[in-house]
Short mmCIF file of C-alpha atoms in Angstrom, two decimals:
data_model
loop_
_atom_site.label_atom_id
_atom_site.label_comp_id
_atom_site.label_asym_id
_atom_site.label_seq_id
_atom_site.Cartn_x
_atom_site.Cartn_y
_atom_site.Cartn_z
CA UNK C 236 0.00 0.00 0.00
CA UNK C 237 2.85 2.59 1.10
CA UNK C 238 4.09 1.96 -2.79
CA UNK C 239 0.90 2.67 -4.42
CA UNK C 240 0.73 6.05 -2.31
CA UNK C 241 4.62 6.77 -2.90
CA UNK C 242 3.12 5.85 -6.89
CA UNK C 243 0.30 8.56 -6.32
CA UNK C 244 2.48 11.63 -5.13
CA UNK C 245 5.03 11.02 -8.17
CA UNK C 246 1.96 11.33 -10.44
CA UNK C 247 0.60 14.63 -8.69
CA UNK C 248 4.26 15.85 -8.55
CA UNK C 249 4.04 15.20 -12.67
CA UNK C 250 0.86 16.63 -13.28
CA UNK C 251 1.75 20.21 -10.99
CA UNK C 252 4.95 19.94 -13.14
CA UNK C 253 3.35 20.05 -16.50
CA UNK C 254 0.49 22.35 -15.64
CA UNK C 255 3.18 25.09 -14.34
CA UNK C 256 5.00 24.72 -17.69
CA UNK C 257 1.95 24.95 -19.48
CA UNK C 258 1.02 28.22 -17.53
CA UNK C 259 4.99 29.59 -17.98
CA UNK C 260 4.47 29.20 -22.02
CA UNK C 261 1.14 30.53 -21.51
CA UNK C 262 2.70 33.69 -19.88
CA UNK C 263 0.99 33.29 -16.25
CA UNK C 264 2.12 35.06 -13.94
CA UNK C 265 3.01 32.66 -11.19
CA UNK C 266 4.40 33.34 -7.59
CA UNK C 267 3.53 35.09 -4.29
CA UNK C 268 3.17 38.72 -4.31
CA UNK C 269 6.60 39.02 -2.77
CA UNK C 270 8.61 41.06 -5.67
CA UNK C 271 10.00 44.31 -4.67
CA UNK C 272 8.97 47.28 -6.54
CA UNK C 273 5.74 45.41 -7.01
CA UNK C 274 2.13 44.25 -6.32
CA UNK C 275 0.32 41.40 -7.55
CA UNK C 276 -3.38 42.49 -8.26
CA UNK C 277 -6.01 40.37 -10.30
CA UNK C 278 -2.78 38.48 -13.07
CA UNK C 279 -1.22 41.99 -13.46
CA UNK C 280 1.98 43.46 -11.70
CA UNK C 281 1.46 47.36 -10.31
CA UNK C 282 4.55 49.47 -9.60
CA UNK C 283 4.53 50.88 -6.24
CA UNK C 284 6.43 53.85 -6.24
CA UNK C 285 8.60 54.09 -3.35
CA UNK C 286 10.26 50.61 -3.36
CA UNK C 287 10.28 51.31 -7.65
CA UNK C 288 12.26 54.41 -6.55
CA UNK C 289 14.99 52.05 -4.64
CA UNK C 290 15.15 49.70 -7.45
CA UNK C 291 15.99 52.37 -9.89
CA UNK C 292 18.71 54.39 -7.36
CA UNK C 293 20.34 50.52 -7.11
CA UNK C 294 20.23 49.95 -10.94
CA UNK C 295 21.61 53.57 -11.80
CA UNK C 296 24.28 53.57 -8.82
CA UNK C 297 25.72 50.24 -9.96
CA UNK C 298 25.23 50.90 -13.92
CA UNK C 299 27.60 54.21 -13.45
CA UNK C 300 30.25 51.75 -12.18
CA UNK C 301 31.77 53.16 -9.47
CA UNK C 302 29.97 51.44 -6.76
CA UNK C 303 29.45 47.22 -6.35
CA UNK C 304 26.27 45.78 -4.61
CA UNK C 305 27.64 44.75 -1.62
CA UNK C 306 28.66 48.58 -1.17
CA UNK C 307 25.43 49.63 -1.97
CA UNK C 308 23.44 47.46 -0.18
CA UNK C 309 25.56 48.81 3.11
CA UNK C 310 24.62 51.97 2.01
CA UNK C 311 20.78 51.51 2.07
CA UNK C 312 21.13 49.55 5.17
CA UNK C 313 22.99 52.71 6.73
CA UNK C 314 20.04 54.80 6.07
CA UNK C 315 17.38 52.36 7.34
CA UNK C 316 16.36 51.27 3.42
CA UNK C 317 14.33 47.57 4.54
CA UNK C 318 12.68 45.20 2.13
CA UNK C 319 9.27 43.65 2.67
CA UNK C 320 9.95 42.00 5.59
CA UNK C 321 11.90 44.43 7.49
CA UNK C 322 14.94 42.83 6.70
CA UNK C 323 17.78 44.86 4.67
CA UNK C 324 18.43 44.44 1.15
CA UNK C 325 21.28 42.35 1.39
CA UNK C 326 24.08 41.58 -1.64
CA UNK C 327 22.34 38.58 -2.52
CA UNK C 328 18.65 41.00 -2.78
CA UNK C 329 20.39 43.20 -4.93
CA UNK C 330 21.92 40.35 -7.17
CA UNK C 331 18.68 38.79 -7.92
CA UNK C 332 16.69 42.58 -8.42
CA UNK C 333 19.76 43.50 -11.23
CA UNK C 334 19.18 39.90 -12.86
CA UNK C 335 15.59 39.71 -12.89
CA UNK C 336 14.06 40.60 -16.37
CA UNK C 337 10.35 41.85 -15.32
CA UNK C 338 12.21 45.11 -13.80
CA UNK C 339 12.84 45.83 -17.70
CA UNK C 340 8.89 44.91 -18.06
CA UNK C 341 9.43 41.40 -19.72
CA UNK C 342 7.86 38.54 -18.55
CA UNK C 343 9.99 35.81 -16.90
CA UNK C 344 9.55 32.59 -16.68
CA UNK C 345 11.24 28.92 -16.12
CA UNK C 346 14.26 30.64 -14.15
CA UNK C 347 13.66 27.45 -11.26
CA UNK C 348 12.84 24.30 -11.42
CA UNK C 349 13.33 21.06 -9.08
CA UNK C 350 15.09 17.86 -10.37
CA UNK C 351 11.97 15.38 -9.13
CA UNK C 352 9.32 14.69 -6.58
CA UNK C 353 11.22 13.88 -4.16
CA UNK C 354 13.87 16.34 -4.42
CA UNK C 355 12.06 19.58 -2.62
CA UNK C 356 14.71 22.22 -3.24
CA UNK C 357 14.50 24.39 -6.34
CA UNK C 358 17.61 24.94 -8.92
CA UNK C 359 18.22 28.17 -10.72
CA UNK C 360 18.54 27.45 -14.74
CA UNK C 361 20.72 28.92 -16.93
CA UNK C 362 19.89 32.21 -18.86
CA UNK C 363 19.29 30.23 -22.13
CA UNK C 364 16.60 28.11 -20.64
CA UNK C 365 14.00 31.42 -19.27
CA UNK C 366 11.02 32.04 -21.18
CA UNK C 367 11.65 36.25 -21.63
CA UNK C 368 9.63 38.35 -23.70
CA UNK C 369 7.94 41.68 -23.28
CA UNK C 370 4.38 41.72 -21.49
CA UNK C 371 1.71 44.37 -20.98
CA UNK C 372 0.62 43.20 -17.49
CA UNK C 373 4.23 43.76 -16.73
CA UNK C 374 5.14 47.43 -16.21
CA UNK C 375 8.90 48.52 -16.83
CA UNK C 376 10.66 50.37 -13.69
CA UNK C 377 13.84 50.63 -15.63
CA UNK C 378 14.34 51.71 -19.28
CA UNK C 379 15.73 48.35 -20.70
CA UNK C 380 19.06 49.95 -21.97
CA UNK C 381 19.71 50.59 -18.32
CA UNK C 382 18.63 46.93 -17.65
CA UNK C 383 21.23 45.67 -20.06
CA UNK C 384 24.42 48.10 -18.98
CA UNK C 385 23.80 47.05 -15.25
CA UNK C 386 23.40 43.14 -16.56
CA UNK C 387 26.41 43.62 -18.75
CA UNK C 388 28.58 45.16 -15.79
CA UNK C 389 27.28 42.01 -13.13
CA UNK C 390 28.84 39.56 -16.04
CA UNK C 391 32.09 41.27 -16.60
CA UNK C 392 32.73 42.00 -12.54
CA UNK C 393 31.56 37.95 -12.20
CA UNK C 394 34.04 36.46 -14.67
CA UNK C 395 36.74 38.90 -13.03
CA UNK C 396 35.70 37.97 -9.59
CA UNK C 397 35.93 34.27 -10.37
CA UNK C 398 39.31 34.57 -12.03
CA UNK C 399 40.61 36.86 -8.98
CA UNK C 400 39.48 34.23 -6.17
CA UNK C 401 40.98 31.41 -8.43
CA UNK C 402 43.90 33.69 -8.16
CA UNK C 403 44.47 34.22 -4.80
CA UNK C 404 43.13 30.74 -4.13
CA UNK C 405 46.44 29.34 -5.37
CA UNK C 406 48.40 32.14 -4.75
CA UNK C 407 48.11 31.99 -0.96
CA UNK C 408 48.48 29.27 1.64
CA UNK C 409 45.77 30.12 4.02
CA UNK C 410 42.73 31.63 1.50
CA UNK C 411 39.55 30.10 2.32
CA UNK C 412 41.17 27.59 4.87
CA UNK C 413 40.65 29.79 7.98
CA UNK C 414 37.25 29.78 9.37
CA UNK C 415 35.33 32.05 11.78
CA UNK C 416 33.89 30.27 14.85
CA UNK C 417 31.33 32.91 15.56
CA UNK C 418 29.55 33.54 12.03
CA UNK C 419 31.19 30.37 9.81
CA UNK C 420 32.66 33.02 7.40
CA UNK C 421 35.82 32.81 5.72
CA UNK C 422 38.68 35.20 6.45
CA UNK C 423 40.01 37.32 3.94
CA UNK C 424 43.84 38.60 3.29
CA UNK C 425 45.29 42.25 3.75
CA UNK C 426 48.32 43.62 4.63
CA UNK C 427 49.37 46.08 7.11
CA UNK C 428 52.85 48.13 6.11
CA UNK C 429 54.41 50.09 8.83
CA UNK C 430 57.71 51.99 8.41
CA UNK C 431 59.47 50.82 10.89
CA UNK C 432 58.06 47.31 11.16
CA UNK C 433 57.73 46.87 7.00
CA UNK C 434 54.95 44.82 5.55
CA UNK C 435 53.11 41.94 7.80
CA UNK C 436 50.59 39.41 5.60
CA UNK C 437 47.19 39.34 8.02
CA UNK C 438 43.64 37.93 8.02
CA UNK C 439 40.26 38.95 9.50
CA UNK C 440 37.01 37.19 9.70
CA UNK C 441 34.79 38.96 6.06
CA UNK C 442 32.78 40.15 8.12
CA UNK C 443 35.10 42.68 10.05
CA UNK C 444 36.75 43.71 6.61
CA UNK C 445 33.59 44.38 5.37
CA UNK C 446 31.61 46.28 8.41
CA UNK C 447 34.22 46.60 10.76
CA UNK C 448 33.85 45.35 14.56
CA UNK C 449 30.92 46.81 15.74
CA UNK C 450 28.57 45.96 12.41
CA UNK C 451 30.89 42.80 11.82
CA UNK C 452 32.72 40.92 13.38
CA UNK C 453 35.43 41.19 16.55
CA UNK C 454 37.33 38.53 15.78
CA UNK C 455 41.16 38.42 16.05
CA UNK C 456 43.39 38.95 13.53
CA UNK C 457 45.53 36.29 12.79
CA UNK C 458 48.92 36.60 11.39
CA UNK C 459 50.53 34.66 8.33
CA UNK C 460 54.34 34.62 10.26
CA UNK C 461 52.51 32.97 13.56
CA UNK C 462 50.66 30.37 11.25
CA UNK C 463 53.89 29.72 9.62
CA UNK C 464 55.15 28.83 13.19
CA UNK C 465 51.94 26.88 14.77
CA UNK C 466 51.84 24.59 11.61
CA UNK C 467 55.28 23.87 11.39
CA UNK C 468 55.39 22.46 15.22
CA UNK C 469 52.29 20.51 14.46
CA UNK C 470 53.88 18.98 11.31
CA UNK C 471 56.78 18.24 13.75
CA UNK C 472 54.72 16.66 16.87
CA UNK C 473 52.87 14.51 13.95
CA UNK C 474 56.17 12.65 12.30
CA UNK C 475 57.95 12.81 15.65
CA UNK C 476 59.04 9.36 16.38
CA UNK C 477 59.28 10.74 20.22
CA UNK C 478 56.08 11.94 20.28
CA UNK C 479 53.34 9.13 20.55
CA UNK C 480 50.40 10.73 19.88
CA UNK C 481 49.62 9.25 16.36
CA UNK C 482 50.72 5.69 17.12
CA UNK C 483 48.42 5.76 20.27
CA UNK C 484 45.48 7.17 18.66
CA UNK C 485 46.17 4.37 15.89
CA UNK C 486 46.35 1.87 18.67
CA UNK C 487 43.39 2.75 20.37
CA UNK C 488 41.60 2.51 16.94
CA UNK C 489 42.65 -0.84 16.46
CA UNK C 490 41.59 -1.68 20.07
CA UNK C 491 38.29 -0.61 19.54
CA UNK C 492 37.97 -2.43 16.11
CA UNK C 493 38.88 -5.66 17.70
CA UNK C 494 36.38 -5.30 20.48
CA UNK C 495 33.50 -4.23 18.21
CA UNK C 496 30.88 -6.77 17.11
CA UNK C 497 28.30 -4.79 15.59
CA UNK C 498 25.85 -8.04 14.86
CA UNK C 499 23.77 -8.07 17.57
CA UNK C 500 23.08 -4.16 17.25
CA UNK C 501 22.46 -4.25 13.49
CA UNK C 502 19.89 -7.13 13.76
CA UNK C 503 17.81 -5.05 16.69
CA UNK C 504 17.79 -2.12 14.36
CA UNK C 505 16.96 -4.25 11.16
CA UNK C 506 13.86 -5.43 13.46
CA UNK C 507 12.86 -2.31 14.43
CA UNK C 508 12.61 -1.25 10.94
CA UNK C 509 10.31 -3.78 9.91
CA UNK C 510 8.14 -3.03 12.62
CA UNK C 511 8.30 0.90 11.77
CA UNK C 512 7.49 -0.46 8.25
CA UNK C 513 4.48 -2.80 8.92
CA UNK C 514 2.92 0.44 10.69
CA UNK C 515 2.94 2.47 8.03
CA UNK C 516 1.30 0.19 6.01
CA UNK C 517 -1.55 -0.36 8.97
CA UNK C 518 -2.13 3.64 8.94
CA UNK C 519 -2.63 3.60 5.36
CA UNK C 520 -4.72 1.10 5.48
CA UNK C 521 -7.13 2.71 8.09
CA UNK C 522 -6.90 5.51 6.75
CA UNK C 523 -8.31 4.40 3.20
CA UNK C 524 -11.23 2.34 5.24
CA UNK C 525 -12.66 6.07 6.93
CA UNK C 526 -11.22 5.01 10.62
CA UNK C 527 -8.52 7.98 10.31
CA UNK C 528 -8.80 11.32 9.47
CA UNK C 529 -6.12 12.79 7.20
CA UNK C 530 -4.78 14.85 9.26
CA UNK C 531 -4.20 11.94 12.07
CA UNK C 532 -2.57 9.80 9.30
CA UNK C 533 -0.27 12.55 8.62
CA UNK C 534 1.28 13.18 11.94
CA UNK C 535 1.32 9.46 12.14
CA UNK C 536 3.06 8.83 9.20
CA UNK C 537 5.18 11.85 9.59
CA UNK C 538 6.21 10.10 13.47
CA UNK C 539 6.78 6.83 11.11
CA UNK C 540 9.01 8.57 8.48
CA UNK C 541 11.33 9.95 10.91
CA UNK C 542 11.75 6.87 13.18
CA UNK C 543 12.30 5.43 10.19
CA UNK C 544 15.32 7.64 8.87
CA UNK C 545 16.90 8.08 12.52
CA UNK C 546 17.10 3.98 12.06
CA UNK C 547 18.42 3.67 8.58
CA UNK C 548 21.06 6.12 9.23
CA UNK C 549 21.62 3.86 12.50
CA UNK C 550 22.08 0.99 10.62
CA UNK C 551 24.42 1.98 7.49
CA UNK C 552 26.35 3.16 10.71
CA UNK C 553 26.98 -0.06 11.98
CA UNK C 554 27.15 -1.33 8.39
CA UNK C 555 30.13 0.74 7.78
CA UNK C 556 31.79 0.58 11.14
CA UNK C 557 34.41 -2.02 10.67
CA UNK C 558 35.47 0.21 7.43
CA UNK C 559 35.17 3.60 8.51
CA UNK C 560 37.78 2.43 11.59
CA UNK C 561 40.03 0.95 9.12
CA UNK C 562 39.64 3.73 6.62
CA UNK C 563 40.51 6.40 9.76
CA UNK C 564 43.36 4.40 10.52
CA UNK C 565 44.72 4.29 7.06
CA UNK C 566 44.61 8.04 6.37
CA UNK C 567 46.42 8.81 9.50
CA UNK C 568 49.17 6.52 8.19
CA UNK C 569 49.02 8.41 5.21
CA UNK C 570 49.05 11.81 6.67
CA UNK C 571 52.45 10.80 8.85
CA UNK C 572 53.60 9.33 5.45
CA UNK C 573 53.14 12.21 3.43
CA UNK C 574 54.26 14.93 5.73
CA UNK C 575 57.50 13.17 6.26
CA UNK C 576 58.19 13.49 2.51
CA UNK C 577 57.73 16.57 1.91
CA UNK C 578 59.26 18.41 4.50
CA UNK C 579 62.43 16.27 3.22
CA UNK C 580 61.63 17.94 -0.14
CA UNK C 581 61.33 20.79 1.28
CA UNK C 582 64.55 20.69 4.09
CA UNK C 583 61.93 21.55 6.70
CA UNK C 584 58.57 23.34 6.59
CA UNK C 585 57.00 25.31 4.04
CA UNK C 586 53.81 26.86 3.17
CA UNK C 587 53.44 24.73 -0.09
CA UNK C 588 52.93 21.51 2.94
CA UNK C 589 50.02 24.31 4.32
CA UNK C 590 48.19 24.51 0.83
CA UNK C 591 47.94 20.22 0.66
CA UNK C 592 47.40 19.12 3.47
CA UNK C 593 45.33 21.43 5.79
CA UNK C 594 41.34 21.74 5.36
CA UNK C 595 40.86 24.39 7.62
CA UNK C 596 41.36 26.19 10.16
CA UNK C 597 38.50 27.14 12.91
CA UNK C 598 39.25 30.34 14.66
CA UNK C 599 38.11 31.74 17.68
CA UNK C 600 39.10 33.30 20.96
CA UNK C 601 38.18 35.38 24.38
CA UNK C 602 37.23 39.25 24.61
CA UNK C 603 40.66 40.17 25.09
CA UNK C 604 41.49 39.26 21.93
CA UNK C 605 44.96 37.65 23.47
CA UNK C 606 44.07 34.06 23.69
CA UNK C 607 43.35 32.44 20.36
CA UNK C 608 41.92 29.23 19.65
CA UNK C 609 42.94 27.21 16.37
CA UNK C 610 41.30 23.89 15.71
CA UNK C 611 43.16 23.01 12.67
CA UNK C 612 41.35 20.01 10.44
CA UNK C 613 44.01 18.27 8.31
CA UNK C 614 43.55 16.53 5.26
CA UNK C 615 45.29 13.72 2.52
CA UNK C 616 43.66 15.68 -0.24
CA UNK C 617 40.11 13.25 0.15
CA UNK C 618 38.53 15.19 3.23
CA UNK C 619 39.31 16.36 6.36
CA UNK C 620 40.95 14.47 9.01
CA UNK C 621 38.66 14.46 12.11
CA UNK C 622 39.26 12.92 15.38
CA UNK C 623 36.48 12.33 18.18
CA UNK C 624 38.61 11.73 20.90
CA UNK C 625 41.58 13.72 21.19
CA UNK C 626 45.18 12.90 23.02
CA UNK C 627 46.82 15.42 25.33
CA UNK C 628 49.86 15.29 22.74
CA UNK C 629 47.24 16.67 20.32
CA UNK C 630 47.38 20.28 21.88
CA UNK C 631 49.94 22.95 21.87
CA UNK C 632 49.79 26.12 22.94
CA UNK C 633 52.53 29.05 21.54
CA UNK C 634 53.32 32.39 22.37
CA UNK C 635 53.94 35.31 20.18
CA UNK C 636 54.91 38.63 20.88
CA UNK C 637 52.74 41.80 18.45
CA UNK C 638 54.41 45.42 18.35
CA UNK C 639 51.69 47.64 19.66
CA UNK C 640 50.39 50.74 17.71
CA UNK C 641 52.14 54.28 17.23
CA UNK C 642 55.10 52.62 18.93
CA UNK C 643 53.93 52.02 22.20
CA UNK C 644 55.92 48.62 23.22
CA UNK C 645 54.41 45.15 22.59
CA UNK C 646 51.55 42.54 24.16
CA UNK C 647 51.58 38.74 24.03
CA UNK C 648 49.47 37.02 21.96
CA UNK C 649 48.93 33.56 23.16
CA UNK C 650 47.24 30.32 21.19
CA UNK C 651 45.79 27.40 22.19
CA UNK C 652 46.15 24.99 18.89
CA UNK C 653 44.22 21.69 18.52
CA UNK C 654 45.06 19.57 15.74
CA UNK C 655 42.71 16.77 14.34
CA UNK C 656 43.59 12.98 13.42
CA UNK C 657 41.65 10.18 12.60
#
């Protein structure tokens, strides 16, 4: 019974499909009355004037060049400019308003669409696949010259963008391997120069860089010279033959492997399932006999469904046990392998060993801004390297000394570094 309903949603999911295609070719206008600039009254789109009045500022501020979205977005936000919602038009707002054709008074349609029934997220298409033309019940708020300078200028700036963060990508060690703990951003290179203390390679959460502490973020700043110095002893304590971190966490693996026997578990979970399973089926049959409502059968089955996934997950867990110990144990093998061949390559550490074989790096610390947390992730070019349990050898901690501003002595910077095996 659960197939022929599983059978029945597919064919809905096919039919909705084809009748929102049909209505795209047939130039409905489809969607919530959610587009800025605009409201949705009986088919037809009405301009209202003051949000029209920011969509034309943002399209003539970033046609003229000087300015990029994320610097005018910051600028609307500065003044209290909010979208529908009361949120601010962020980069991403802007992106979509200078790509969307209907602001030009066209008609746009097919920009989404999902893969299958199943799959609920939707995909944007490609520019060659939207159904574009001009439409009456569509009223321009741009001239559509202005449309396609400002649509011109986001392609050019994207393709240089790209290139530029290819760039830097391989140019430096660290770009887009050190993490913020607070908001998950990335941080992003600068360099401070100083006369008397030259030039000194730096990183800040993207936040900060782009809204400073107080808007941003007050995260530390991490220097390039001090990472140098933290990975290089970790690459050390790793191939170490004195140090017995590694070979004890490899130990302990293999421990653990031998005591596992993951039969008894798997066959209590496979059991569960089939009981899980056989009560779906019962609610669908009661409710096709009257005896539940349909909204009863779909908390029920909704209960069903997620015991359901909680236990399949549970069981390719135990299924893949034995090999994901093995596989852990491998890798770290690997890693010790591979960092002890090139640093001889390299007659000791360089930043070229940074670039292969860290992930990332998370990065956080206290309100002083003097004691720095690194929980560096390391990799054999597969995925990271991640370790539940950690050994005290797995922990360093490293001083460094910062020349304070307009030459007013120095302070101590202090880190507390966890690596991650296994």
């Amino acid at each position: 019974m659960s197939s022929i309903a599983q059978d029945e949603v597919r064919k809905l999911s096919e039919r909705t499909r084809f009748g929102f295609k049909r209505a795209q070719e047939n130039s409905v206008l489809l969607g919530q009355n959610n587009l800025f600039g605009y409201n949705k009254v009986d088919g037809r789109l009405e301009i209202v004037e003051p949000e029209a009045a920011v969509v034309r500022e943002v399209f003539e501020r970033y046609a003229a060049g000087d300015l990029g979205l994320r610097a005018i977005a910051n600028d609307l936000d500065s003044r209290g400019v909010r979208g529908r919602q009361g949120k601010p038009l962020t980069y991403s707002t802007l992106y979509g308003m200078i790509r969307n054709p209907k602001y030009k008074g066209c008609y746009a349609g097919r920009r989404y669409a999902s893969r299958d029934y199943r799959d609920k997220r939707s995909y944007r298409l490609s520019a060659d696949k939207w159904l574009v033309h001009k439409d009456d019940r569509v009223p321009a708020i741009v001239p559509e010259a202005l449309w396609e300078q400002a649509n011109r200028l986001l392609a050019s700036r994207g393709k240089t963008m790209k290139a530029h963060a290819q760039a830097s990508q391989n140019r430096y060690a660290y770009s887009g391997k050190l993490i913020c703990a607070k908001h998950g951003t990335t941080f992003h290179r600068h360099v401070y120069k100083s006369k008397s203390r030259g030039e000194a390679e730096c990183w800040n959460c993207k936040l900060y860089r782009e809204k400073g502490k107080q808007g941003g973020c007050d995260s530390p700043t991490v220097y390039s010279h001090e990472l140098d110095r933290i990975l290089e002893r970790v690459f050390e304590q790793i191939t170490d033959k004195r140090s017995a971190a590694v070979q004890e966490y490899i130990d302990n693996l293999r421990a653990f492997a031998a005591q596992q026997d993951n039969a008894p578990a798997l066959a209590q979970v496979e059991q569960e399932i089939e009981t899980v399973t056989r009560r779906k089926d019962k609610l669908l049959d009661l409710a096709l006999a009257g005896a539940l409502s349909n909204a009863e059968f779909k908390q029920r089955n909704e209960t069903c469904n997620e015991q359901l996934a909680a236990l399949e997950q549970q069981r390719t867990e135990l299924q893949n046990a034995d090999k994901t110990l093995e596989e852990r144990i491998r890798r770290v093998e690997n890693l010790r392998r591979i960092i002890e061949e090139r640093w001889q390559m390299s007659c000791g550490f360089s930043r070229e060993m940074s670039k292969a074989l860290v992930d990332h790096i998370v990065v956080d610390s206290d309100e002083s801004k003097t004691r720095i947390s690194l929980d560096i992730f390391l990799t054999t070019g597969a995925e990271p390297i991640v370790s539940e349990t950690q050994t005290s050898n797995s922990q360093l901690q490293m001083s460094f000394q910062r020349a304070r501003s307009g030459y007013q002595g120095t302070y101590e910077v202090r880190y507390c570094v966890r690596w991650h095996l296994g």
